[in-house]
Coordinates of C-alpha atoms in Angstrom, one line a residue:
X1340 CA -19.5 22.6 4.3
X1341 CA -19.8 20.5 1.2
X1342 CA -16.9 18.3 2.2
X1343 CA -18.5 17.6 5.6
X1344 CA -21.8 16.7 4.0
X1345 CA -20.0 14.4 1.5
X1346 CA -18.3 12.6 4.3
X1347 CA -21.5 12.3 6.3
X1348 CA -23.2 10.8 3.2
X1349 CA -20.4 8.1 3.0
X1350 CA -19.0 9.5 -0.2
X1351 CA -15.8 10.7 1.5
X1352 CA -15.2 7.2 2.9
X1353 CA -15.8 5.7 -0.5
X1354 CA -13.2 8.0 -2.0
X1355 CA -10.7 7.0 0.8
X1356 CA -11.3 3.3 0.2
X1357 CA -10.8 3.7 -3.6
X1358 CA -7.6 5.6 -3.0
X1359 CA -6.4 3.0 -0.6
X1360 CA -7.1 0.3 -3.2
X1361 CA -5.1 2.1 -5.8
X1362 CA -2.2 2.8 -3.4
X1363 CA -2.2 -0.9 -2.2
X1364 CA -2.1 -2.2 -5.8
X1365 CA 0.6 0.3 -6.8
X1366 CA 2.8 -0.7 -3.8
X1367 CA 2.4 -4.4 -4.5
X1368 CA 3.6 -3.8 -8.0
X1369 CA 6.5 -1.6 -6.8
X1370 CA 7.6 -4.3 -4.3
X1371 CA 7.3 -7.1 -6.9
X1372 CA 9.4 -5.4 -9.5
X1373 CA 12.1 -4.6 -6.9
X1374 CA 11.7 -0.8 -6.8
X1375 CA 11.1 -1.2 -3.0
X1376 CA 13.7 -3.5 -1.5
X1377 CA 13.3 -5.7 1.6
X1378 CA 13.7 -3.7 4.8
X1379 CA 12.9 -0.4 3.1
X1380 CA 10.7 1.9 5.2
X1381 CA 7.2 2.7 3.9
X1382 CA 6.8 6.3 5.2
X1383 CA 3.1 7.5 5.4
X1384 CA 3.9 11.1 4.9
X1385 CA 6.2 10.5 1.8
X1386 CA 3.7 8.1 0.3
X1387 CA 0.8 10.5 0.9
X1388 CA 2.7 13.2 -0.9
X1389 CA 3.7 10.8 -3.8
X1390 CA 0.1 9.8 -4.4
X1391 CA -1.4 13.2 -3.7
X1392 CA -3.7 12.0 -0.9
X1393 CA -4.1 12.4 2.9
X1394 CA -2.4 9.8 5.2
X1395 CA -5.7 8.0 5.8
X1396 CA -5.8 6.0 2.5
X1397 CA -2.0 5.4 2.8
X1398 CA -2.4 4.0 6.3
X1399 CA -5.2 1.7 5.1
X1400 CA -3.0 0.5 2.2
X1401 CA -0.1 -0.2 4.5
X1402 CA -2.3 -2.1 6.9
X1403 CA -3.5 -4.2 4.0
X1404 CA 0.1 -4.8 2.8
X1405 CA 1.0 -6.1 6.3
X1406 CA -2.1 -8.4 6.2
X1407 CA -1.0 -9.7 2.8
X1408 CA 2.5 -10.4 4.2
X1409 CA 4.3 -7.9 2.1
X1410 CA 5.1 -5.4 4.9
X1411 CA 5.9 -5.6 8.5
X1412 CA 5.0 -3.2 11.2
X1413 CA 8.1 -2.1 13.2
X1414 CA 8.5 0.1 16.2
X1415 CA 6.7 3.4 16.4
X1416 CA 4.0 2.1 14.1
X1417 CA 6.4 2.3 11.1
X1418 CA 6.0 -0.2 8.2
X1419 CA 8.8 -1.8 6.3
X1420 CA 8.9 -4.0 3.2
X1421 CA 9.1 -7.6 4.3
X1422 CA 11.9 -9.9 3.1
X1423 CA 10.4 -12.7 1.0
X1424 CA 11.8 -16.0 -0.3
X1425 CA 11.8 -16.5 -4.1
X1426 CA 9.0 -19.0 -3.7
X1427 CA 6.8 -16.4 -2.0
X1428 CA 7.5 -13.9 -4.8
X1429 CA 6.6 -16.5 -7.5
X1430 CA 3.3 -17.2 -5.8
X1431 CA 2.6 -13.5 -5.5
X1432 CA 3.4 -13.0 -9.2
X1433 CA 0.9 -15.8 -10.1
X1434 CA -1.8 -14.5 -7.7
X1435 CA -1.6 -10.9 -8.9
X1436 CA -0.9 -11.4 -12.5
X1437 CA 2.0 -8.9 -12.5
X1438 CA 4.6 -10.0 -15.0
X1439 CA 8.3 -9.9 -14.2
X1440 CA 10.5 -7.3 -15.9
X1441 CA 12.7 -8.8 -18.6

């Protein structure tokens, strides 16, 4: 009952958006440091379990990754890490402020 009221008040959606932001930023950093390689699948269910959330914020984060050019949507609505040229990665490092691992 309380959860339904929270969602109807907009609080539930706010929590989903905040979770999606955190997941999005975490995935960007993970891609940039090479923990997720080009072509690697981004599986909603696995990511939801990893971050301890439902699939909804994960789906939103993956959609944003695709819009940012870091992921591609393949067949069956699956997402994959997009292959990027070194120049693209350099621009991304500068834009996000994530430092390279030394």
